CSV table of C-alpha atoms in Angstrom, one decimal:
chain,number,residue,atom,x,y,z
B,401,UNK,CA,-95.0,76.1,-242.7
B,402,UNK,CA,-96.8,72.8,-242.0
B,403,UNK,CA,-96.9,73.4,-238.2
B,404,UNK,CA,-98.5,76.9,-238.9
B,405,UNK,CA,-101.3,75.4,-241.0
B,406,UNK,CA,-101.9,72.9,-238.3
B,407,UNK,CA,-102.2,75.6,-235.6
B,408,UNK,CA,-104.5,77.6,-237.8
B,409,UNK,CA,-106.7,74.4,-238.4
B,410,UNK,CA,-106.9,73.8,-234.8
B,411,UNK,CA,-107.9,77.2,-234.0
B,412,UNK,CA,-110.8,77.0,-236.6
B,413,UNK,CA,-112.0,73.8,-235.2
B,414,UNK,CA,-112.0,75.2,-231.6
B,415,UNK,CA,-114.0,78.2,-232.7
B,416,UNK,CA,-116.3,76.1,-234.6
B,417,UNK,CA,-116.8,73.8,-231.7
B,418,UNK,CA,-117.6,76.8,-229.4
B,419,UNK,CA,-120.0,78.1,-231.9
B,420,UNK,CA,-121.8,74.9,-232.4
B,421,UNK,CA,-121.9,74.3,-228.5
B,422,UNK,CA,-123.3,77.7,-227.9
B,423,UNK,CA,-125.9,77.3,-230.6
B,424,UNK,CA,-126.9,74.0,-229.1
B,425,UNK,CA,-127.3,75.4,-225.7
B,426,UNK,CA,-129.5,78.1,-227.0
B,427,UNK,CA,-131.8,75.6,-228.6
B,428,UNK,CA,-132.2,73.6,-225.4
B,429,UNK,CA,-135.4,74.3,-223.4
B,430,UNK,CA,-135.4,74.9,-219.5
B,431,UNK,CA,-132.9,76.8,-217.5
B,432,UNK,CA,-131.5,77.5,-214.1
B,433,UNK,CA,-133.2,79.5,-211.2
B,434,UNK,CA,-131.0,81.3,-208.6
B,435,UNK,CA,-132.9,82.6,-205.5
B,436,UNK,CA,-131.2,84.6,-202.8
B,437,UNK,CA,-133.5,85.8,-200.1
B,438,UNK,CA,-136.4,87.5,-201.9
B,439,UNK,CA,-134.4,87.8,-205.3
B,440,UNK,CA,-134.3,85.2,-207.8
B,441,UNK,CA,-132.9,85.0,-211.4
B,442,UNK,CA,-133.8,82.5,-214.1
B,443,UNK,CA,-130.9,81.8,-216.4
B,444,UNK,CA,-130.9,79.9,-219.7
B,445,UNK,CA,-128.4,77.1,-220.1
B,446,UNK,CA,-126.0,79.3,-222.2
B,447,UNK,CA,-126.0,82.0,-219.4
B,448,UNK,CA,-125.4,79.3,-216.7
B,449,UNK,CA,-122.3,78.2,-218.5
B,450,UNK,CA,-121.1,81.8,-218.8
B,451,UNK,CA,-121.8,82.5,-215.2
B,452,UNK,CA,-119.8,79.3,-214.1
B,453,UNK,CA,-116.9,80.3,-216.2
B,454,UNK,CA,-116.9,83.7,-214.7
B,455,UNK,CA,-117.0,82.3,-211.1
B,456,UNK,CA,-114.1,80.0,-212.0
B,457,UNK,CA,-112.1,83.0,-213.2
B,458,UNK,CA,-112.8,85.0,-210.0
B,459,UNK,CA,-111.7,82.1,-207.9
B,460,UNK,CA,-108.5,81.7,-209.9
B,461,UNK,CA,-107.7,85.4,-209.4
B,462,UNK,CA,-108.5,85.2,-205.6
B,463,UNK,CA,-106.1,82.2,-205.3
B,464,UNK,CA,-103.3,84.0,-207.1
B,465,UNK,CA,-103.8,87.2,-204.9
B,466,UNK,CA,-103.5,84.9,-201.9
B,467,UNK,CA,-100.4,83.3,-203.2
B,468,UNK,CA,-98.8,86.7,-204.0
B,469,UNK,CA,-99.6,87.9,-200.4
B,470,UNK,CA,-98.2,84.7,-198.9
B,471,UNK,CA,-95.1,85.0,-200.9
B,472,UNK,CA,-94.6,88.7,-199.8
B,473,UNK,CA,-95.0,87.7,-196.1
B,474,UNK,CA,-92.4,85.0,-196.6
B,475,UNK,CA,-90.1,87.3,-198.5
B,476,UNK,CA,-90.4,89.8,-195.6
B,477,UNK,CA,-89.5,86.9,-193.2
B,478,UNK,CA,-86.4,86.1,-195.3
B,479,UNK,CA,-87.6,82.8,-196.8
B,480,UNK,CA,-86.9,81.8,-200.3
B,481,UNK,CA,-89.5,82.9,-202.6
B,482,UNK,CA,-90.0,83.6,-206.2
B,483,UNK,CA,-89.6,87.3,-205.5
B,484,UNK,CA,-86.4,86.7,-203.7
B,485,UNK,CA,-85.1,84.5,-206.4
B,486,UNK,CA,-86.0,87.2,-208.9
B,487,UNK,CA,-84.0,89.8,-207.0
B,488,UNK,CA,-81.1,87.3,-206.4
B,489,UNK,CA,-81.1,86.6,-210.2
B,490,UNK,CA,-80.7,90.4,-210.9
B,491,UNK,CA,-78.1,90.8,-208.3
B,492,UNK,CA,-76.0,87.9,-209.7
B,493,UNK,CA,-76.4,89.0,-213.3
B,494,UNK,CA,-75.2,92.5,-212.2
B,495,UNK,CA,-72.4,91.2,-210.0
B,496,UNK,CA,-71.1,88.9,-212.7
B,497,UNK,CA,-71.3,91.9,-215.1
B,498,UNK,CA,-69.2,93.9,-212.7
B,499,UNK,CA,-66.8,91.2,-212.0
B,500,UNK,CA,-66.3,90.7,-215.8
B,501,UNK,CA,-65.6,94.3,-216.2
B,502,UNK,CA,-63.1,94.2,-213.2
B,503,UNK,CA,-61.2,91.4,-214.8
B,504,UNK,CA,-61.1,93.1,-218.2
B,505,UNK,CA,-60.0,96.4,-216.6
B,506,UNK,CA,-57.2,94.7,-214.7
B,507,UNK,CA,-56.1,92.9,-217.8
B,508,UNK,CA,-56.1,96.4,-219.6
B,509,UNK,CA,-53.8,97.9,-217.1
B,510,UNK,CA,-56.4,99.9,-215.0
B,511,UNK,CA,-56.1,98.5,-211.7
B,512,UNK,CA,-57.7,101.3,-209.7
B,513,UNK,CA,-60.9,101.1,-211.7
B,514,UNK,CA,-60.8,97.3,-211.6
B,515,UNK,CA,-60.5,97.5,-207.8
B,516,UNK,CA,-63.6,99.7,-207.7
B,517,UNK,CA,-65.6,97.2,-209.9
B,518,UNK,CA,-64.5,94.3,-207.8
B,519,UNK,CA,-65.6,95.9,-204.7
B,520,UNK,CA,-69.1,96.4,-206.3
B,521,UNK,CA,-69.1,92.9,-207.5
B,522,UNK,CA,-68.3,91.7,-204.0
B,523,UNK,CA,-71.5,93.3,-202.7
B,524,UNK,CA,-73.6,91.8,-205.3
B,525,UNK,CA,-72.2,88.3,-205.6
B,526,UNK,CA,-72.1,85.6,-202.8
B,527,UNK,CA,-69.0,84.0,-204.5
B,528,UNK,CA,-66.1,85.0,-202.1
B,529,UNK,CA,-63.5,82.9,-203.6
B,530,UNK,CA,-63.7,84.6,-207.0
B,531,UNK,CA,-64.4,88.2,-205.9
B,532,UNK,CA,-61.7,88.0,-203.3
B,533,UNK,CA,-59.3,86.8,-205.8
B,534,UNK,CA,-60.1,89.6,-208.3
B,535,UNK,CA,-60.1,92.2,-205.6
B,536,UNK,CA,-56.7,91.1,-204.1
B,537,UNK,CA,-55.1,91.1,-207.7
B,538,UNK,CA,-56.5,94.5,-208.5
B,539,UNK,CA,-55.6,96.0,-205.2
B,540,UNK,CA,-51.9,94.6,-205.5
B,541,UNK,CA,-51.7,95.9,-209.0
B,542,UNK,CA,-52.8,99.3,-207.9
B,543,UNK,CA,-50.4,99.4,-205.0
B,544,UNK,CA,-52.9,99.1,-202.2
B,545,UNK,CA,-50.9,96.5,-200.3
B,546,UNK,CA,-52.9,96.6,-197.3
B,547,UNK,CA,-56.3,95.9,-199.1
B,548,UNK,CA,-54.6,93.1,-200.9
B,549,UNK,CA,-53.2,91.6,-197.8
B,550,UNK,CA,-56.7,91.6,-196.4
B,551,UNK,CA,-58.0,89.8,-199.4
B,552,UNK,CA,-55.2,87.2,-199.6
B,553,UNK,CA,-55.8,86.5,-195.8
B,554,UNK,CA,-59.6,86.0,-196.4
B,555,UNK,CA,-58.7,83.6,-199.3
B,556,UNK,CA,-56.3,81.8,-196.9
B,557,UNK,CA,-59.1,81.3,-194.4
B,558,UNK,CA,-61.2,79.2,-196.6
B,559,UNK,CA,-60.3,75.4,-197.5
B,560,UNK,CA,-61.0,75.8,-201.4
B,561,UNK,CA,-59.0,78.9,-201.7
B,562,UNK,CA,-56.2,78.5,-199.0
B,563,UNK,CA,-53.4,77.8,-201.4
B,564,UNK,CA,-54.1,80.8,-203.6
B,565,UNK,CA,-54.3,83.0,-200.5
B,566,UNK,CA,-51.0,81.6,-199.0
B,567,UNK,CA,-49.2,82.2,-202.4
B,568,UNK,CA,-50.4,85.7,-202.5
B,569,UNK,CA,-49.2,86.4,-198.9
B,570,UNK,CA,-46.0,84.8,-199.5
B,571,UNK,CA,-45.3,87.0,-202.7
B,572,UNK,CA,-46.0,90.1,-200.7
B,573,UNK,CA,-43.8,89.1,-197.6
B,574,UNK,CA,-41.0,88.3,-200.1
B,575,UNK,CA,-41.4,91.7,-201.7
B,576,UNK,CA,-41.3,93.3,-198.3
B,577,UNK,CA,-38.2,91.4,-197.5
B,578,UNK,CA,-39.9,89.7,-194.4
B,579,UNK,CA,-38.2,86.3,-194.9
B,580,UNK,CA,-39.2,84.9,-191.6
B,581,UNK,CA,-42.8,85.3,-192.3
B,582,UNK,CA,-42.3,84.2,-195.8
B,583,UNK,CA,-40.7,81.0,-194.6
B,584,UNK,CA,-43.7,80.1,-192.5
B,585,UNK,CA,-46.0,80.8,-195.3
B,586,UNK,CA,-44.1,78.7,-197.7
B,587,UNK,CA,-43.9,75.8,-195.3
B,588,UNK,CA,-47.8,76.0,-195.0
B,589,UNK,CA,-48.2,76.1,-198.8
B,590,UNK,CA,-45.8,73.2,-199.2
B,591,UNK,CA,-47.8,71.1,-196.8
B,592,UNK,CA,-50.9,71.7,-199.0
B,593,UNK,CA,-49.2,71.1,-202.3
B,594,UNK,CA,-45.9,69.4,-202.0
B,595,UNK,CA,-45.5,68.9,-205.8
B,596,UNK,CA,-45.8,72.6,-206.6
B,597,UNK,CA,-42.3,73.5,-208.2
B,598,UNK,CA,-42.6,77.2,-207.5
B,599,UNK,CA,-43.2,76.5,-203.8
B,600,UNK,CA,-40.6,74.0,-203.7
B,601,UNK,CA,-38.1,76.4,-205.1
B,602,UNK,CA,-39.2,79.3,-202.9
B,603,UNK,CA,-39.1,77.2,-199.6
B,604,UNK,CA,-35.7,75.7,-200.5
B,605,UNK,CA,-34.2,79.1,-201.1
B,606,UNK,CA,-35.7,80.5,-197.9
B,607,UNK,CA,-34.5,77.4,-195.8
B,608,UNK,CA,-31.0,77.7,-197.2
B,609,UNK,CA,-30.9,81.5,-196.5
B,610,UNK,CA,-32.0,80.8,-192.9
B,611,UNK,CA,-29.4,77.9,-192.7
B,612,UNK,CA,-32.2,75.4,-192.1
B,613,UNK,CA,-30.0,72.8,-193.8
B,614,UNK,CA,-32.0,69.8,-192.5
B,615,UNK,CA,-35.4,71.2,-193.7
B,616,UNK,CA,-33.8,72.2,-197.0
B,617,UNK,CA,-32.7,68.7,-197.6
B,618,UNK,CA,-36.1,67.5,-196.9
B,619,UNK,CA,-37.6,69.9,-199.4
B,620,UNK,CA,-34.9,68.8,-201.9
B,621,UNK,CA,-35.9,65.1,-201.4
B,622,UNK,CA,-39.5,66.1,-202.1
B,623,UNK,CA,-38.5,67.8,-205.3
B,624,UNK,CA,-36.8,64.6,-206.4
B,625,UNK,CA,-39.8,62.5,-205.5
B,626,UNK,CA,-42.0,64.8,-207.5
B,627,UNK,CA,-39.9,64.4,-210.6
B,628,UNK,CA,-39.1,68.2,-210.8
B,629,UNK,CA,-35.3,67.8,-210.3
B,630,UNK,CA,-33.0,65.5,-212.3
B,631,UNK,CA,-31.0,63.0,-210.3
B,632,UNK,CA,-27.5,64.5,-210.9
B,633,UNK,CA,-28.7,68.2,-210.0
B,634,UNK,CA,-30.3,66.7,-206.8
B,635,UNK,CA,-27.1,65.0,-205.8
B,636,UNK,CA,-25.2,68.2,-206.4
B,637,UNK,CA,-27.6,70.3,-204.4
B,638,UNK,CA,-27.7,67.8,-201.6
B,639,UNK,CA,-24.0,68.1,-201.5
B,640,UNK,CA,-24.2,71.8,-201.3
B,641,UNK,CA,-26.6,71.5,-198.3
B,642,UNK,CA,-24.5,68.9,-196.6
B,643,UNK,CA,-21.4,71.2,-196.9
B,644,UNK,CA,-23.4,74.2,-195.5
B,645,UNK,CA,-24.5,72.0,-192.5
B,646,UNK,CA,-21.0,70.8,-192.1
B,647,UNK,CA,-19.7,74.3,-192.0
B,648,UNK,CA,-22.2,75.4,-189.5
B,649,UNK,CA,-21.6,72.4,-187.2
B,650,UNK,CA,-17.8,73.0,-187.4
B,651,UNK,CA,-18.3,76.6,-186.4
B,652,UNK,CA,-20.3,75.3,-183.3
B,653,UNK,CA,-17.3,73.1,-182.4
B,654,UNK,CA,-18.9,69.7,-183.2
B,655,UNK,CA,-15.9,68.6,-185.4
B,656,UNK,CA,-16.8,64.9,-185.5
B,657,UNK,CA,-20.2,65.7,-187.1
B,658,UNK,CA,-18.8,68.2,-189.2
B,659,UNK,CA,-16.2,65.8,-190.7
B,660,UNK,CA,-18.8,63.3,-191.3
B,661,UNK,CA,-21.2,65.9,-193.1
B,662,UNK,CA,-18.2,67.1,-195.3
B,663,UNK,CA,-17.3,63.6,-196.2
B,664,UNK,CA,-20.9,62.9,-197.2
B,665,UNK,CA,-21.0,66.1,-199.2
B,666,UNK,CA,-17.9,65.0,-201.1
B,667,UNK,CA,-19.4,61.5,-201.7
B,668,UNK,CA,-22.6,63.1,-203.2
B,669,UNK,CA,-20.7,65.5,-205.5
B,670,UNK,CA,-16.9,64.6,-205.9
B,671,UNK,CA,-16.3,67.6,-208.3
B,672,UNK,CA,-17.7,70.2,-205.7
B,673,UNK,CA,-14.4,72.1,-204.8
B,674,UNK,CA,-15.4,73.2,-201.4
B,675,UNK,CA,-16.7,69.8,-200.5
B,676,UNK,CA,-13.6,68.2,-201.5
B,677,UNK,CA,-11.4,70.6,-199.6
B,678,UNK,CA,-13.6,70.2,-196.5
B,679,UNK,CA,-13.6,66.4,-196.8
B,680,UNK,CA,-9.7,66.4,-197.4
B,681,UNK,CA,-9.0,68.4,-194.3
B,682,UNK,CA,-11.3,66.2,-192.3
B,683,UNK,CA,-9.1,63.2,-193.4
B,684,UNK,CA,-5.8,65.1,-192.7
B,685,UNK,CA,-7.2,65.9,-189.2
B,686,UNK,CA,-7.6,62.1,-188.8
B,687,UNK,CA,-4.1,61.5,-190.1
B,688,UNK,CA,-5.5,59.9,-193.3
B,689,UNK,CA,-3.3,61.6,-195.8
B,690,UNK,CA,-3.8,59.1,-198.6
B,691,UNK,CA,-7.6,59.4,-198.4
B,692,UNK,CA,-7.2,63.3,-198.6
B,693,UNK,CA,-4.8,63.1,-201.6
B,694,UNK,CA,-7.2,60.8,-203.4
B,695,UNK,CA,-10.1,63.1,-202.9
B,696,UNK,CA,-8.2,66.2,-204.0
B,697,UNK,CA,-6.7,64.5,-207.1
B,698,UNK,CA,-10.2,63.4,-208.1
B,699,UNK,CA,-11.6,67.1,-207.5
B,700,UNK,CA,-8.4,68.5,-209.4
B,701,UNK,CA,-9.1,66.2,-212.5
B,702,UNK,CA,-12.7,67.6,-212.6
B,703,UNK,CA,-11.9,71.2,-212.0
B,704,UNK,CA,-8.3,72.6,-211.0
B,705,UNK,CA,-8.7,75.2,-208.2
B,706,UNK,CA,-6.3,77.0,-205.8
B,707,UNK,CA,-8.1,75.8,-202.7
B,708,UNK,CA,-7.4,72.1,-203.8
B,709,UNK,CA,-3.7,72.9,-204.1
B,710,UNK,CA,-3.8,74.7,-200.6
B,711,UNK,CA,-5.4,71.6,-199.1
B,712,UNK,CA,-2.9,69.3,-200.9
B,713,UNK,CA,0.1,71.3,-199.3
B,714,UNK,CA,-1.5,70.8,-195.9
B,715,UNK,CA,-1.1,66.9,-196.1
B,716,UNK,CA,2.8,67.2,-195.6
B,717,UNK,CA,3.2,70.8,-194.1
B,718,UNK,CA,6.9,70.6,-193.2
B,719,UNK,CA,8.5,69.4,-196.5
B,720,UNK,CA,11.0,71.4,-198.3
B,721,UNK,CA,10.2,73.3,-201.6
B,722,UNK,CA,12.0,70.6,-203.7
B,723,UNK,CA,10.1,67.9,-201.8
B,724,UNK,CA,6.9,69.7,-202.5
B,725,UNK,CA,7.6,70.0,-206.1
B,726,UNK,CA,8.1,66.2,-206.3
B,727,UNK,CA,5.0,65.5,-204.3
B,728,UNK,CA,2.8,67.8,-206.3
B,729,UNK,CA,3.5,66.0,-209.5
B,730,UNK,CA,0.7,63.7,-208.6
B,731,UNK,CA,-1.5,66.8,-208.9
B,732,UNK,CA,0.1,68.8,-211.7
B,733,UNK,CA,0.2,65.7,-214.0
B,734,UNK,CA,-3.6,65.8,-214.1
B,735,UNK,CA,-5.0,68.5,-216.5
B,736,UNK,CA,-1.4,69.7,-217.2
B,737,UNK,CA,-2.4,72.3,-219.7
B,738,UNK,CA,-5.0,73.9,-217.5
B,739,UNK,CA,-4.0,77.5,-216.7
B,740,UNK,CA,-4.4,76.7,-212.9
B,741,UNK,CA,-2.1,73.8,-213.2
B,742,UNK,CA,0.6,75.7,-215.0
B,743,UNK,CA,0.4,78.6,-212.5
B,744,UNK,CA,0.5,76.1,-209.6
B,745,UNK,CA,3.6,74.3,-211.0
B,746,UNK,CA,5.3,77.8,-211.6
B,747,UNK,CA,4.6,78.8,-208.0
B,748,UNK,CA,6.1,75.6,-206.7
B,749,UNK,CA,9.2,76.0,-208.9
B,750,UNK,CA,9.7,79.6,-208.0
B,751,UNK,CA,9.6,78.6,-204.3
B,752,UNK,CA,12.4,76.0,-205.2
B,753,UNK,CA,14.3,78.7,-207.0
B,754,UNK,CA,14.1,76.9,-210.3
B,755,UNK,CA,13.1,79.9,-212.4
B,756,UNK,CA,14.0,78.6,-215.9
B,757,UNK,CA,11.6,75.5,-215.2
B,758,UNK,CA,9.1,78.0,-213.8
B,759,UNK,CA,9.1,80.0,-217.0
B,760,UNK,CA,8.7,76.9,-219.0
B,761,UNK,CA,5.8,75.8,-216.9
B,762,UNK,CA,3.9,79.0,-217.6
B,763,UNK,CA,4.5,78.5,-221.3
B,764,UNK,CA,2.5,81.1,-223.3
B,765,UNK,CA,-0.2,81.5,-220.7
B,766,UNK,CA,1.0,85.3,-219.8
B,767,UNK,CA,0.5,86.1,-223.5
B,768,UNK,CA,-2.6,83.8,-224.2
B,769,UNK,CA,-4.6,84.4,-221.1
B,770,UNK,CA,-3.0,87.3,-219.0
B,771,UNK,CA,-4.1,87.6,-215.5
B,772,UNK,CA,-2.8,89.5,-212.4
B,773,UNK,CA,-1.6,86.3,-211.0
B,774,UNK,CA,0.2,84.8,-214.1
B,775,UNK,CA,1.8,88.3,-214.8
B,776,UNK,CA,2.9,88.6,-211.2
B,777,UNK,CA,4.6,85.1,-211.5
B,778,UNK,CA,6.3,86.5,-214.5
B,779,UNK,CA,7.6,89.4,-212.5
B,780,UNK,CA,8.9,87.0,-209.8
B,781,UNK,CA,10.6,84.8,-212.6
B,782,UNK,CA,12.2,88.0,-214.1
B,783,UNK,CA,13.5,89.0,-210.5
B,784,UNK,CA,14.8,85.5,-209.9
B,785,UNK,CA,16.6,85.2,-213.3
B,786,UNK,CA,18.4,88.4,-212.5
B,787,UNK,CA,16.7,90.6,-215.1
B,788,UNK,CA,16.8,94.3,-214.7
B,789,UNK,CA,14.3,96.3,-212.6
B,790,UNK,CA,12.7,97.7,-215.7
B,791,UNK,CA,11.6,94.3,-216.9
B,792,UNK,CA,10.3,93.5,-213.5
B,793,UNK,CA,8.4,96.8,-213.2
B,794,UNK,CA,6.9,96.1,-216.7
B,795,UNK,CA,5.5,92.9,-215.8
B,796,UNK,CA,4.0,94.3,-212.4
B,797,UNK,CA,2.5,97.3,-214.5
B,798,UNK,CA,0.8,94.8,-216.7
B,799,UNK,CA,-0.4,92.8,-213.7
B,800,UNK,CA,-2.0,95.8,-212.1
B,801,UNK,CA,-4.3,96.3,-215.3
B,802,UNK,CA,-4.8,92.6,-216.1
B,803,UNK,CA,-8.0,90.7,-215.2
B,804,UNK,CA,-8.0,89.0,-212.0
B,805,UNK,CA,-8.9,85.6,-213.5
B,806,UNK,CA,-11.5,83.1,-212.1
B,807,UNK,CA,-13.4,83.9,-209.0
B,808,UNK,CA,-16.5,82.7,-207.2
B,809,UNK,CA,-19.1,84.4,-209.3
B,810,UNK,CA,-22.8,84.2,-208.8
B,811,UNK,CA,-24.5,83.1,-212.1
B,812,UNK,CA,-27.8,84.8,-211.1
B,813,UNK,CA,-26.6,88.4,-210.4
B,814,UNK,CA,-22.9,88.5,-211.2
B,815,UNK,CA,-21.8,89.4,-207.7
B,816,UNK,CA,-18.1,88.3,-206.9
B,817,UNK,CA,-17.6,86.5,-203.6
B,818,UNK,CA,-14.4,86.2,-201.7
B,819,UNK,CA,-15.2,82.7,-200.8
B,820,UNK,CA,-17.7,80.0,-201.7
B,821,UNK,CA,-21.1,80.1,-200.1
B,822,UNK,CA,-24.3,78.0,-200.6
B,823,UNK,CA,-26.4,81.1,-201.0
B,824,UNK,CA,-25.3,84.3,-202.9
B,825,UNK,CA,-24.8,87.3,-200.4
B,826,UNK,CA,-26.5,89.7,-202.9
B,827,UNK,CA,-29.6,88.0,-204.5
B,828,UNK,CA,-29.7,85.2,-202.1
B,829,UNK,CA,-29.9,82.6,-204.8
B,830,UNK,CA,-29.1,79.0,-203.9
B,831,UNK,CA,-26.3,77.1,-205.5
B,832,UNK,CA,-25.5,79.7,-208.1
B,833,UNK,CA,-21.7,80.4,-207.4
B,834,UNK,CA,-19.3,79.1,-210.1
B,835,UNK,CA,-15.5,79.4,-210.5
B,836,UNK,CA,-15.4,81.5,-213.6
B,837,UNK,CA,-14.0,84.8,-214.8
B,838,UNK,CA,-16.4,87.7,-214.4
B,839,UNK,CA,-17.8,89.2,-217.7
B,840,UNK,CA,-16.3,92.6,-216.9
B,841,UNK,CA,-13.6,93.3,-214.5
B,842,UNK,CA,-12.3,96.5,-213.0
B,843,UNK,CA,-8.8,97.5,-212.2
B,844,UNK,CA,-7.3,95.3,-209.3
B,845,UNK,CA,-8.1,97.2,-206.0
B,846,UNK,CA,-5.0,97.8,-204.1
B,847,UNK,CA,-2.8,96.4,-206.8
B,848,UNK,CA,-0.1,99.0,-206.2
B,849,UNK,CA,0.6,97.2,-202.8
B,850,UNK,CA,2.4,94.4,-204.9
B,851,UNK,CA,5.2,96.7,-206.0
B,852,UNK,CA,7.0,96.6,-202.7
B,853,UNK,CA,6.8,92.9,-202.7
B,854,UNK,CA,9.1,92.4,-205.7
B,855,UNK,CA,10.7,95.8,-206.4
B,856,UNK,CA,11.2,97.8,-203.2
B,857,UNK,CA,13.8,96.0,-201.1
B,858,UNK,CA,13.3,98.4,-198.2
B,859,UNK,CA,9.7,97.4,-197.9
B,860,UNK,CA,10.4,93.7,-198.4
B,861,UNK,CA,13.9,92.8,-197.5
B,862,UNK,CA,15.4,89.4,-198.6
B,863,UNK,CA,15.8,86.9,-195.8
B,864,UNK,CA,19.3,86.2,-194.3
B,865,UNK,CA,19.9,83.3,-196.6
B,866,UNK,CA,19.0,85.2,-199.7
B,867,UNK,CA,15.4,83.9,-200.3
B,868,UNK,CA,12.9,85.9,-202.2
B,869,UNK,CA,9.9,87.6,-200.5
B,870,UNK,CA,6.5,85.9,-200.8
B,871,UNK,CA,4.8,86.3,-204.0
B,872,UNK,CA,1.2,87.6,-203.5
B,873,UNK,CA,-1.7,86.3,-205.6
B,874,UNK,CA,-3.4,89.0,-207.2
B,875,UNK,CA,-6.2,86.8,-208.5
B,876,UNK,CA,-7.5,86.1,-205.0
B,877,UNK,CA,-10.1,88.6,-203.7
B,878,UNK,CA,-8.9,91.4,-201.5
B,879,UNK,CA,-10.6,89.9,-198.3
B,880,UNK,CA,-8.9,86.4,-198.8
B,881,UNK,CA,-5.9,85.6,-196.6
B,882,UNK,CA,-2.7,84.7,-198.2
B,883,UNK,CA,-2.6,81.0,-199.5
B,884,UNK,CA,-1.1,78.7,-197.2
B,885,UNK,CA,0.7,76.6,-199.8
B,886,UNK,CA,3.0,79.6,-200.9
B,887,UNK,CA,6.1,79.8,-198.9
B,888,UNK,CA,9.3,81.8,-198.9
B,889,UNK,CA,12.2,80.3,-200.9
B,890,UNK,CA,14.5,78.3,-198.8
């Protein structure tokens, strides 16, 4: 309010001053004479002032016109002018509006319309990082993989957006199943951002899948340095990679390097069953039975497993069944109540024809946790104790329908594997296999083939010295060869 009054007062003063000045000029004598050729004009002081003001106004208009003409010439030459800046502001405003609409349409689940808006925004905006990103995302969501790949490649060609472009191309190649190209892209992305956990995990999986064990171990070390991986998990995964490296080296015939890698894997993770088995067999090949037994006992104490028992049997391969029962006490006394320990002791006692002790070793396992293996052992015990064929067939019938027990199961996809591998054969996840019972099990394939082993004497005649046929292990996958630690009864 006060400011309005001040402006009004100032206006009144200006008008009053102009009025007084005009009146004063009218009262002044004399004037000005303008002569041009034969023409002359006499002006009063007031007229002279008005003419001067008009001349200044005309001069100002001429200068403005000359400025506009100069700006037009510069605009036509491509120079930066007020006119070009005006058009640029309009284009930028329109481009930002179209880009905003594209982002909103993409978030609303309308990728085709978002792609069209993004294309228009790209024409109006000189902001390639943002427009290419929105355009790549909308094209990808619309299913236009070719256009999306072009945009991701353009992003990858610039320093500021290279990582985003590489990640987009990496996702595309993974979706297409082109793991070789995806591996190269992951390596480039990892070089730009080694602390990115998503890139670390992707690169590690691809390297493990391609059996690049050395590269995978370097990636794993980077995960540990960045703090994205706990120490214990790092040691286990490093052991898994060392074990994969050992298996590959052994397949190539370099047994010395394979043994060293296996021993290193066992040192990193003593409870990893495949590492313990390979390390123990490496010591057995050197004649170091005590070291092998120590490794197997430590692994058995962590997790009893049939492969550990098989490797323990290889330490003294020529011993008699009774001697094997005595030597295996060093193993069976550990985790004595574990189902695997009970079944192992029962197998050893069956091989030694100590059927009553074998039945005691099983305890209530066939009723509490029935599996094809434990019920088959019960059939062998019933046969050895001289029970009638109906009892033996009853146990076998139950064994055919019983669960197979623990197996190597992928925790990511549930795929059952015949043997342990660092990478799942189905979903290609790294270090996801665990020795556990599948959540849902089907009837044992080929289970009827067990019947001749214990029932049909014509199919499996007894040995000349009266020994029983070999008892098959139904808990092992179909592809798995017979266990080396199960021998005919002598």
